[in-house]
mmCIF file of C-alpha atoms in Angstrom:
data_model
loop_
_atom_site.group_PDB
_atom_site.id
_atom_site.type_symbol
_atom_site.label_atom_id
_atom_site.label_comp_id
_atom_site.label_asym_id
_atom_site.label_seq_id
_atom_site.Cartn_x
_atom_site.Cartn_y
_atom_site.Cartn_z
ATOM 1 C CA MET X 1 81.844 92.838 82.416
ATOM 2 C CA SER X 2 79.084 95.474 81.153
ATOM 3 C CA ALA X 3 80.597 99.360 79.575
ATOM 4 C CA GLU X 4 79.044 100.992 82.951
ATOM 5 C CA THR X 5 81.022 98.221 84.376
ATOM 6 C CA ASP X 6 84.235 98.879 82.796
ATOM 7 C CA ALA X 7 83.674 102.486 82.534
ATOM 8 C CA ALA X 8 83.929 102.592 86.379
ATOM 9 C CA THR X 9 86.980 99.991 86.259
ATOM 10 C CA ARG X 10 88.849 102.781 83.964
ATOM 11 C CA TYR X 11 88.050 105.143 86.555
ATOM 12 C CA PHE X 12 88.862 103.995 89.326
ATOM 13 C CA ASP X 13 92.246 102.936 88.009
ATOM 14 C CA ALA X 14 92.843 106.479 86.267
ATOM 15 C CA ILE X 15 92.300 108.471 89.939
ATOM 16 C CA ALA X 16 93.713 105.904 92.119
ATOM 17 C CA ALA X 17 97.358 106.155 89.436
ATOM 18 C CA ALA X 18 96.988 109.903 89.779
ATOM 19 C CA LEU X 19 96.118 110.302 93.578
ATOM 20 C CA SER X 20 99.483 108.171 94.273
ATOM 21 C CA GLY X 21 101.402 109.681 91.420
ATOM 22 C CA LEU X 22 100.536 113.156 93.345
ATOM 23 C CA ASP X 23 101.566 111.959 97.083
ATOM 24 C CA ILE X 24 104.959 111.123 95.453
ATOM 25 C CA PHE X 25 105.006 114.205 94.511
ATOM 26 C CA MET X 26 104.446 115.470 97.600
ATOM 27 C CA ARG X 27 106.901 113.412 99.076
ATOM 28 C CA ASP X 28 109.636 113.900 96.871
ATOM 29 C CA ASP X 29 112.468 116.127 98.135
ATOM 30 C CA ARG X 30 112.805 117.708 94.597
ATOM 31 C CA SER X 31 109.259 119.229 94.700
ATOM 32 C CA PRO X 32 107.895 122.879 95.035
ATOM 33 C CA LEU X 33 105.867 122.568 98.170
ATOM 34 C CA TYR X 34 109.188 120.604 99.532
ATOM 35 C CA GLN X 35 110.375 124.035 100.739
ATOM 36 C CA HIS X 36 107.816 124.141 102.906
ATOM 37 C CA GLY X 37 107.838 120.911 104.564
ATOM 38 C CA ILE X 38 105.180 120.615 106.185
ATOM 39 C CA VAL X 39 103.280 122.587 104.089
ATOM 40 C CA ALA X 40 103.973 118.896 101.433
ATOM 41 C CA ARG X 41 103.047 116.868 104.967
ATOM 42 C CA ILE X 42 99.294 118.386 105.106
ATOM 43 C CA VAL X 43 98.955 117.982 101.374
ATOM 44 C CA ALA X 44 99.913 114.568 101.550
ATOM 45 C CA GLU X 45 97.762 114.052 104.729
ATOM 46 C CA TYR X 46 94.607 115.108 102.566
ATOM 47 C CA ILE X 47 95.441 113.207 99.399
ATOM 48 C CA GLY X 48 95.934 110.220 101.736
ATOM 49 C CA ARG X 49 91.860 110.894 103.112
ATOM 50 C CA LEU X 50 91.075 111.320 99.245
ATOM 51 C CA GLU X 51 92.131 107.859 98.350
ATOM 52 C CA SER X 52 90.590 106.553 100.872
ATOM 53 C CA SER X 53 87.261 107.667 99.513
ATOM 54 C CA PHE X 54 88.296 106.356 96.390
ATOM 55 C CA SER X 55 88.950 102.551 97.981
ATOM 56 C CA CYS X 56 85.749 102.708 99.559
ATOM 57 C CA TRP X 57 83.183 104.454 96.626
ATOM 58 C CA ARG X 58 85.020 101.200 94.437
ATOM 59 C CA ASN X 59 83.967 98.972 97.012
ATOM 60 C CA ARG X 60 80.432 100.088 96.893
ATOM 61 C CA LEU X 61 79.870 99.420 93.257
ATOM 62 C CA GLY X 62 79.901 95.387 94.461
ATOM 63 C CA PHE X 63 76.486 96.870 96.035
ATOM 64 C CA MET X 64 74.845 99.858 94.745
ATOM 65 C CA GLU X 65 75.117 100.582 90.999
ATOM 66 C CA SER X 66 74.699 104.379 90.706
ATOM 67 C CA PHE X 67 78.321 107.000 91.062
ATOM 68 C CA ARG X 68 77.769 109.812 89.387
ATOM 69 C CA ILE X 69 80.991 112.339 88.098
ATOM 70 C CA SER X 70 81.315 115.402 87.265
ATOM 71 C CA ARG X 71 82.067 114.818 83.789
ATOM 72 C CA ALA X 72 81.681 118.234 81.997
ATOM 73 C CA GLU X 73 83.053 120.084 84.808
ATOM 74 C CA SER X 74 85.615 118.508 87.915
ATOM 75 C CA GLY X 75 85.764 114.727 86.868
ATOM 76 C CA PHE X 76 85.639 114.252 90.310
ATOM 77 C CA PRO X 77 82.766 112.767 91.810
ATOM 78 C CA VAL X 78 79.165 114.596 92.644
ATOM 79 C CA PHE X 79 78.891 116.312 95.710
ATOM 80 C CA GLN X 80 75.683 113.555 96.543
ATOM 81 C CA ASN X 81 78.594 111.232 97.181
ATOM 82 C CA VAL X 82 80.628 112.949 99.479
ATOM 83 C CA LEU X 83 77.417 113.313 101.394
ATOM 84 C CA GLU X 84 76.137 109.493 101.300
ATOM 85 C CA LEU X 85 80.343 108.438 102.016
ATOM 86 C CA GLU X 86 79.455 110.662 105.272
ATOM 87 C CA ASN X 87 76.497 109.122 106.112
ATOM 88 C CA ASP X 88 77.136 105.236 105.279
ATOM 89 C CA ARG X 89 80.558 106.543 108.366
ATOM 90 C CA ARG X 90 77.665 107.717 110.478
ATOM 91 C CA THR X 91 75.494 104.411 110.266
ATOM 92 C CA ALA X 92 78.655 101.772 109.515
ATOM 93 C CA ALA X 93 78.118 100.541 113.425
ATOM 94 C CA GLU X 94 75.068 99.786 113.278
ATOM 95 C CA ARG X 95 74.615 98.642 109.729
ATOM 96 C CA LEU X 96 77.395 96.031 110.689
ATOM 97 C CA ALA X 97 75.174 94.938 113.397
ATOM 98 C CA GLY X 98 73.192 93.619 111.294
ATOM 99 C CA ILE X 99 74.667 91.714 108.225
ATOM 100 C CA PRO X 100 76.196 88.254 108.993
ATOM 101 C CA ARG X 101 80.489 87.962 109.256
ATOM 102 C CA PRO X 102 82.220 87.676 106.252
ATOM 103 C CA ASP X 103 83.451 84.019 107.436
ATOM 104 C CA GLU X 104 79.218 83.610 107.893
ATOM 105 C CA ILE X 105 79.162 85.175 103.986
ATOM 106 C CA ARG X 106 81.326 82.349 102.773
ATOM 107 C CA ALA X 107 79.979 79.761 104.118
ATOM 108 C CA GLU X 108 76.674 80.560 103.037
ATOM 109 C CA MET X 109 78.379 81.346 99.989
ATOM 110 C CA ALA X 110 79.453 77.570 98.830
ATOM 111 C CA ASP X 111 76.250 76.229 100.285
ATOM 112 C CA PHE X 112 74.918 78.269 97.557
ATOM 113 C CA ILE X 113 76.696 76.955 95.234
ATOM 114 C CA LEU X 114 76.954 73.332 96.136
ATOM 115 C CA ARG X 115 72.963 73.422 95.982
ATOM 116 C CA HIS X 116 71.807 75.798 93.614
ATOM 117 C CA LYS X 117 74.714 75.049 90.577
ATOM 118 C CA ALA X 118 74.476 78.335 90.861
ATOM 119 C CA PHE X 119 76.295 82.107 91.623
ATOM 120 C CA PRO X 120 75.166 83.131 94.630
ATOM 121 C CA SER X 121 74.669 87.264 93.901
ATOM 122 C CA ALA X 122 73.267 88.356 96.071
ATOM 123 C CA LEU X 123 75.617 86.656 99.463
ATOM 124 C CA GLN X 124 78.128 88.450 97.334
ATOM 125 C CA LYS X 125 76.533 92.319 97.858
ATOM 126 C CA SER X 126 75.857 91.627 101.438
ATOM 127 C CA MET X 127 79.607 90.299 101.379
ATOM 128 C CA ALA X 128 81.112 93.243 99.437
ATOM 129 C CA GLU X 129 78.403 95.807 101.802
ATOM 130 C CA ARG X 130 80.006 94.354 104.717
ATOM 131 C CA LEU X 131 83.403 94.732 103.632
ATOM 132 C CA TYR X 132 83.082 98.957 102.139
ATOM 133 C CA LEU X 133 81.322 99.336 105.642
ATOM 134 C CA GLU X 134 83.954 98.114 107.375
ATOM 135 C CA ALA X 135 86.384 99.910 105.178
ATOM 136 C CA VAL X 136 84.013 103.166 105.811
ATOM 137 C CA LYS X 137 84.413 102.374 109.683
ATOM 138 C CA GLU X 138 88.146 102.184 109.962
ATOM 139 C CA GLY X 139 89.418 104.612 107.098
ATOM 140 C CA GLU X 140 89.639 108.059 107.653
ATOM 141 C CA ALA X 141 87.896 109.658 104.060
ATOM 142 C CA PHE X 142 88.183 113.352 102.300
ATOM 143 C CA GLY X 143 84.217 114.766 103.994
ATOM 144 C CA PRO X 144 82.331 117.172 102.751
ATOM 145 C CA PHE X 145 84.606 118.975 106.003
ATOM 146 C CA THR X 146 87.299 118.288 107.741
ATOM 147 C CA LEU X 147 87.507 120.017 111.348
ATOM 148 C CA ALA X 148 91.076 122.682 111.294
ATOM 149 C CA GLN X 149 94.295 121.704 112.797
ATOM 150 C CA THR X 150 96.825 122.648 114.528
ATOM 151 C CA ALA X 151 100.475 121.936 112.721
ATOM 152 C CA LYS X 152 103.118 124.508 114.075
ATOM 153 C CA VAL X 153 103.328 126.916 116.822
ATOM 154 C CA SER X 154 105.760 129.874 116.904
ATOM 155 C CA VAL X 155 106.562 133.610 118.067
ATOM 156 C CA ASN X 156 107.121 136.225 115.519
ATOM 157 C CA PRO X 157 110.416 137.906 117.601
ATOM 158 C CA LYS X 158 109.278 141.566 115.966
ATOM 159 C CA ASN X 159 105.748 142.207 117.464
ATOM 160 C CA GLN X 160 105.853 139.065 120.684
ATOM 161 C CA ARG X 161 102.756 136.864 119.019
ATOM 162 C CA PRO X 162 102.216 133.840 118.979
ATOM 163 C CA PHE X 163 101.558 132.034 115.785
ATOM 164 C CA TYR X 164 99.749 129.391 114.148
ATOM 165 C CA LEU X 165 99.577 126.922 111.481
ATOM 166 C CA VAL X 166 96.161 125.675 110.804
ATOM 167 C CA HIS X 167 94.466 123.956 108.193
ATOM 168 C CA TRP X 168 91.099 123.022 107.238
ATOM 169 C CA ALA X 169 89.335 121.349 104.232
ATOM 170 C CA THR X 170 85.883 120.901 102.318
ATOM 171 C CA PHE X 171 84.707 119.377 99.101
ATOM 172 C CA ASP X 172 82.703 121.857 97.379
ATOM 173 C CA GLY X 173 79.555 120.972 96.529
ATOM 174 C CA THR X 174 78.927 123.313 93.627
ATOM 175 C CA ALA X 175 81.992 123.202 92.133
ATOM 176 C CA ASN X 176 82.501 119.295 92.874
ATOM 177 C CA LEU X 177 86.090 119.888 94.133
ATOM 178 C CA PRO X 178 88.246 119.812 96.687
ATOM 179 C CA LEU X 179 90.382 121.805 98.595
ATOM 180 C CA ILE X 180 92.635 122.653 101.105
ATOM 181 C CA TYR X 181 93.595 125.574 103.358
ATOM 182 C CA MET X 182 96.255 126.828 105.002
ATOM 183 C CA ALA X 183 96.403 129.878 107.466
ATOM 184 C CA THR X 184 99.080 131.628 109.098
ATOM 185 C CA VAL X 185 97.684 133.445 111.760
ATOM 186 C CA GLU X 186 99.223 135.656 114.778
ATOM 187 C CA ASP X 187 97.074 135.289 118.712
ATOM 188 C CA SER X 188 97.281 139.038 119.918
ATOM 189 C CA SER X 189 94.971 137.774 123.022
ATOM 190 C CA GLU X 190 96.609 137.997 126.368
ATOM 191 C CA GLU X 191 95.803 134.750 127.535
ATOM 192 C CA MET X 192 97.308 132.661 124.368
ATOM 193 C CA VAL X 193 100.186 135.733 124.816
ATOM 194 C CA ALA X 194 101.221 134.956 128.922
ATOM 195 C CA GLN X 195 101.499 131.400 128.324
ATOM 196 C CA LEU X 196 103.145 131.023 124.960
ATOM 197 C CA VAL X 197 105.484 133.726 124.770
ATOM 198 C CA ASP X 198 108.327 134.269 127.445
ATOM 199 C CA ARG X 199 109.999 137.432 129.156
ATOM 200 C CA GLU X 200 112.949 137.844 125.908
ATOM 201 C CA GLY X 201 109.568 137.437 123.596
ATOM 202 C CA LYS X 202 110.835 134.000 121.872
ATOM 203 C CA PHE X 203 108.018 130.883 122.494
ATOM 204 C CA ASN X 204 108.161 129.389 125.697
ATOM 205 C CA LYS X 205 109.360 125.794 126.267
ATOM 206 C CA THR X 206 108.607 124.582 128.982
ATOM 207 C CA VAL X 207 105.214 125.326 126.969
ATOM 208 C CA ARG X 208 104.481 121.672 125.108
ATOM 209 C CA ILE X 209 102.012 121.115 122.781
ATOM 210 C CA PRO X 210 101.241 117.671 121.629
ATOM 211 C CA LEU X 211 100.879 118.487 117.449
ATOM 212 C CA PRO X 212 98.843 118.680 115.716
ATOM 213 C CA VAL X 213 95.777 119.427 117.698
ATOM 214 C CA ASP X 214 92.416 119.664 116.929
ATOM 215 C CA GLY X 215 91.269 122.656 116.087
ATOM 216 C CA LEU X 216 92.733 126.166 117.053
ATOM 217 C CA LEU X 217 95.357 126.279 119.414
ATOM 218 C CA ASN X 218 93.387 129.011 120.876
ATOM 219 C CA PRO X 219 90.803 127.394 123.490
ATOM 220 C CA ASP X 220 88.519 130.530 123.621
ATOM 221 C CA LEU X 221 87.756 131.111 119.837
ATOM 222 C CA ALA X 222 88.318 127.575 118.534
ATOM 223 C CA HIS X 223 84.789 126.604 118.120
ATOM 224 C CA ARG X 224 84.489 129.769 116.759
ATOM 225 C CA PHE X 225 86.881 129.494 114.339
ATOM 226 C CA ASP X 226 84.951 126.020 113.460
ATOM 227 C CA ASP X 227 82.413 128.448 112.532
ATOM 228 C CA PHE X 228 84.382 130.627 110.404
ATOM 229 C CA THR X 229 85.627 127.860 108.624
ATOM 230 C CA GLU X 230 82.574 126.070 107.592
ATOM 231 C CA LYS X 231 81.097 129.116 106.561
ATOM 232 C CA ASN X 232 84.148 130.523 104.538
ATOM 233 C CA SER X 233 85.316 128.358 102.576
ATOM 234 C CA ALA X 234 83.373 127.849 99.248
ATOM 235 C CA TYR X 235 85.022 128.164 96.266
ATOM 236 C CA THR X 236 83.058 130.788 94.938
ATOM 237 C CA LEU X 237 84.838 132.809 98.067
ATOM 238 C CA SER X 238 88.457 134.949 96.578
ATOM 239 C CA PRO X 239 91.542 133.843 99.336
ATOM 240 C CA ALA X 240 91.535 137.865 99.133
ATOM 241 C CA THR X 241 87.357 137.598 100.582
ATOM 242 C CA ILE X 242 88.273 134.722 103.020
ATOM 243 C CA ALA X 243 91.694 136.449 104.959
ATOM 244 C CA VAL X 244 89.699 139.540 105.574
ATOM 245 C CA ASN X 245 86.315 137.926 106.287
ATOM 246 C CA LEU X 246 88.542 136.190 109.016
ATOM 247 C CA ASP X 247 90.444 139.642 109.899
ATOM 248 C CA LYS X 248 86.993 141.631 110.396
ATOM 249 C CA ASP X 249 85.423 138.390 112.478
ATOM 250 C CA PHE X 250 88.223 138.083 114.911
ATOM 251 C CA GLU X 251 89.877 141.261 117.121
ATOM 252 C CA THR X 252 92.427 139.434 117.989
ATOM 253 C CA LEU X 253 93.596 136.733 115.473
ATOM 254 C CA HIS X 254 95.481 138.674 112.597
ATOM 255 C CA PRO X 255 95.593 136.243 109.166
ATOM 256 C CA LYS X 256 98.962 137.143 107.445
ATOM 257 C CA GLN X 257 99.073 134.395 105.241
ATOM 258 C CA LEU X 258 96.058 132.147 103.413
ATOM 259 C CA ARG X 259 96.862 129.179 100.938
ATOM 260 C CA ARG X 260 94.592 126.731 98.968
ATOM 261 C CA VAL X 261 94.978 124.346 97.391
ATOM 262 C CA VAL X 262 92.660 123.086 94.506
ATOM 263 C CA LEU X 263 92.795 119.532 93.013
ATOM 264 C CA GLY X 264 91.436 119.284 89.815
ATOM 265 C CA PRO X 265 90.390 118.959 87.145
ATOM 266 C CA PHE X 266 90.530 115.859 86.093
ATOM 267 C CA TYR X 267 90.492 113.852 82.897
ATOM 268 C CA THR X 268 90.047 110.133 82.490
ATOM 269 C CA ALA X 269 90.022 109.178 78.391
ATOM 270 C CA GLY X 270 86.478 108.161 77.792
ATOM 271 C CA ILE X 271 84.862 109.746 80.330
ATOM 272 C CA THR X 272 85.471 113.219 80.870
ATOM 273 C CA GLU X 273 84.505 115.667 78.650
ATOM 274 C CA HIS X 274 86.285 118.828 79.890
ATOM 275 C CA ASN X 275 87.990 119.185 77.343
ATOM 276 C CA SER X 276 88.032 117.928 73.612
ATOM 277 C CA THR X 277 91.589 118.314 72.201
ATOM 278 C CA VAL X 278 92.970 116.346 75.872
ATOM 279 C CA ALA X 279 90.164 113.887 75.463
ATOM 280 C CA ASP X 280 90.968 113.362 71.886
ATOM 281 C CA VAL X 281 94.411 112.762 72.394
ATOM 282 C CA LEU X 282 94.204 111.204 76.132
ATOM 283 C CA SER X 283 92.107 108.608 73.924
ATOM 284 C CA LYS X 284 94.620 106.876 71.262
ATOM 285 C CA VAL X 285 97.127 106.534 74.607
ATOM 286 C CA ARG X 286 97.665 102.784 74.719
ATOM 287 C CA LYS X 287 97.441 102.168 78.068
ATOM 288 C CA ALA X 288 94.204 102.937 79.913
ATOM 289 C CA GLU X 289 95.830 103.204 82.877
ATOM 290 C CA ASN X 290 98.312 105.515 81.998
ATOM 291 C CA ALA X 291 95.658 107.743 80.265
ATOM 292 C CA TRP X 292 94.921 110.745 82.491
ATOM 293 C CA LEU X 293 95.610 114.181 83.173
ATOM 294 C CA LEU X 294 95.257 115.904 87.024
ATOM 295 C CA THR X 295 95.990 119.507 86.823
ATOM 296 C CA TRP X 296 95.719 121.630 90.471
ATOM 297 C CA THR X 297 96.024 125.243 91.929
ATOM 298 C CA ILE X 298 98.485 126.698 94.740
ATOM 299 C CA GLN X 299 96.508 130.178 95.271
ATOM 300 C CA GLU X 300 98.220 132.493 98.242
ATOM 301 C CA VAL X 301 97.179 135.958 99.676
ATOM 302 C CA TYR X 302 99.350 137.467 102.695
ATOM 303 C CA SER X 303 99.523 140.814 104.768
ATOM 304 C CA LYS X 304 101.744 143.294 103.169
ATOM 305 C CA ALA X 305 101.274 145.659 106.317
ATOM 306 C CA GLU X 306 99.148 146.221 109.511
ATOM 307 C CA LYS X 307 97.132 148.999 109.385
ATOM 308 C CA PRO X 308 97.251 149.603 113.890
ATOM 309 C CA GLY X 309 94.275 149.791 115.526
ATOM 310 C CA ARG X 310 92.866 153.411 117.882
ATOM 311 C CA ARG X 311 91.033 153.420 120.712
ATOM 312 C CA GLY X 312 89.102 156.679 121.568
ATOM 313 C CA LEU X 313 87.157 158.306 123.785
ATOM 314 C CA PHE X 314 83.474 158.007 121.993
ATOM 315 C CA SER X 315 84.976 154.699 119.423
ATOM 316 C CA ARG X 316 87.418 152.376 118.763
ATOM 317 C CA GLU X 317 88.580 150.350 115.767
ATOM 318 C CA GLN X 318 90.583 147.345 115.745
ATOM 319 C CA SER X 319 94.023 146.258 113.792
ATOM 320 C CA SER X 320 93.782 144.991 110.238
ATOM 321 C CA GLN X 321 95.583 143.614 107.217
ATOM 322 C CA GLU X 322 96.833 144.981 104.003
ATOM 323 C CA PHE X 323 96.473 142.281 101.676
ATOM 324 C CA TYR X 324 98.874 142.411 98.605
ATOM 325 C CA ILE X 325 96.693 141.766 95.236
ATOM 326 C CA ASN X 326 98.958 141.201 92.217
ATOM 327 C CA THR X 327 97.178 143.509 90.159
ATOM 328 C CA ASP X 328 99.987 143.084 87.159
ATOM 329 C CA ASP X 329 98.729 139.720 86.510
ATOM 330 C CA LEU X 330 94.814 139.807 85.607
ATOM 331 C CA VAL X 331 94.353 136.305 86.669
ATOM 332 C CA ALA X 332 95.822 136.936 89.984
ATOM 333 C CA ALA X 333 93.737 139.812 90.285
ATOM 334 C CA ARG X 334 91.307 137.846 88.879
ATOM 335 C CA GLN X 335 91.418 134.778 91.630
ATOM 336 C CA GLY X 336 92.231 137.450 94.784
ATOM 337 C CA VAL X 337 95.910 136.174 95.272
ATOM 338 C CA SER X 338 99.295 137.531 96.079
ATOM 339 C CA SER X 339 100.307 134.581 93.737
ATOM 340 C CA TYR X 340 99.253 131.585 91.566
ATOM 341 C CA GLU X 341 100.555 128.225 90.764
ATOM 342 C CA LYS X 342 99.258 125.901 88.256
ATOM 343 C CA HIS X 343 100.100 122.323 87.879
ATOM 344 C CA ALA X 344 99.718 119.408 86.149
ATOM 345 C CA LEU X 345 100.437 115.402 86.591
ATOM 346 C CA VAL X 346 100.628 113.458 83.954
ATOM 347 C CA PRO X 347 101.692 109.553 83.156
ATOM 348 C CA HIS X 348 104.658 109.158 80.237
ATOM 349 C CA GLU X 349 103.072 107.709 77.823
ATOM 350 C CA ALA X 350 100.071 110.482 78.355
ATOM 351 C CA TYR X 351 102.328 113.594 77.778
ATOM 352 C CA GLN X 352 104.038 111.761 75.314
ATOM 353 C CA ALA X 353 101.093 111.012 73.742
ATOM 354 C CA LEU X 354 100.118 115.057 73.556
ATOM 355 C CA TYR X 355 103.696 116.369 72.432
ATOM 356 C CA ALA X 356 103.189 113.883 69.446
ATOM 357 C CA ALA X 357 100.085 115.302 68.991
ATOM 358 C CA GLY X 358 101.780 118.684 69.180
ATOM 359 C CA GLU X 359 99.007 119.489 71.373
ATOM 360 C CA ALA X 360 101.328 119.875 74.905
ATOM 361 C CA GLU X 361 102.620 123.516 74.692
ATOM 362 C CA LYS X 362 98.719 124.558 74.085
ATOM 363 C CA VAL X 363 97.156 122.181 76.810
ATOM 364 C CA PHE X 364 100.514 122.693 79.299
ATOM 365 C CA ALA X 365 100.439 126.809 78.910
ATOM 366 C CA GLY X 366 100.995 128.115 82.203
ATOM 367 C CA TYR X 367 101.160 125.408 84.399
ATOM 368 C CA LYS X 368 104.028 123.252 86.026
ATOM 369 C CA VAL X 369 104.346 120.389 84.527
ATOM 370 C CA HIS X 370 105.439 116.764 85.823
ATOM 371 C CA ILE X 371 105.774 113.204 84.486
ATOM 372 C CA LEU X 372 104.726 110.449 86.325
ATOM 373 C CA SER X 373 107.191 107.566 84.979
ATOM 374 C CA LYS X 374 108.490 104.410 86.466
ATOM 375 C CA GLY X 375 107.251 105.506 90.354
ATOM 376 C CA GLN X 376 109.057 108.841 89.862
ATOM 377 C CA VAL X 377 108.041 111.784 88.871
ATOM 378 C CA ILE X 378 110.294 114.482 87.011
ATOM 379 C CA SER X 379 109.544 117.911 86.899
ATOM 380 C CA ASP X 380 110.577 121.416 84.848
ATOM 381 C CA VAL X 381 110.592 119.122 81.475
#
């Protein structure tokens, strides 16, 4: 096994273990996010997409030797890999038609070995490419941008407006980080109020909505909302900026809360280089599959009040949200958020190594630490 192949194997083993551990954490009823059950469920869906992507990329190494990750920054694959995976998804059916079926390839491989007394490398690559394309075609990967879905619909009893919990995701091409967005948005458009709110100002239970619904529930605004989210989901934009832009661009949509989950950075022993202290300690972990550290950040901005709109004889001003930014916390103010949480997930063996080296307190300063041990996640350590 070459050094490059060995490094790739260690990386894929580590990221698979990390995403599996994160999925366990999200589904655990002791998880901080589980108190908002639907939030944990949404994040778990996108973790599943990431797991599918990494499974496909691993298969792709069977016939393509190049695979680059952001070693000095995010620890995730570079954006080009995400674009290539999306392109392969679109062309998979056409390419599969030109590759023999698996049983035919196996028969050819057996015949080649018997006749040439050698290993059929070219046929092995054809088999690897076929398995890869089948997985890409059938699976739901984490693409460059995932269109919004409406996951919840209800009515605000204070103002009798329907509101939606909408989520979408993007893989930021500059930071090489997966980003998950969730927004709670009230809708004051006359058509949706008439359909979704009954005479008592509550949700109209006679309306059957098969959740989740692709796109924003309001059909008149769904395409515009997709365009907006695709243009306003970059990591360089603060949650407050995105929320303000949404508030300005849609007169009848009123964003009350925006949450962004930033997955990463991810640290792997001997591969990533973005923290020398972490790298040095992780390199001493006995089992390579336990020599990793996954971090993520949850950012939130919410509206503390709504400024009513005004209509005059010659001018009009739409209502606007007053978003709360915690200026008492310099980090929150710099991020443009009301609040934030930094989390770290680490295998028990790696945590022990960091602790024994006297580095745990420094490495995890400001983080909520979660330790993965024997298929369970232990928090609040």
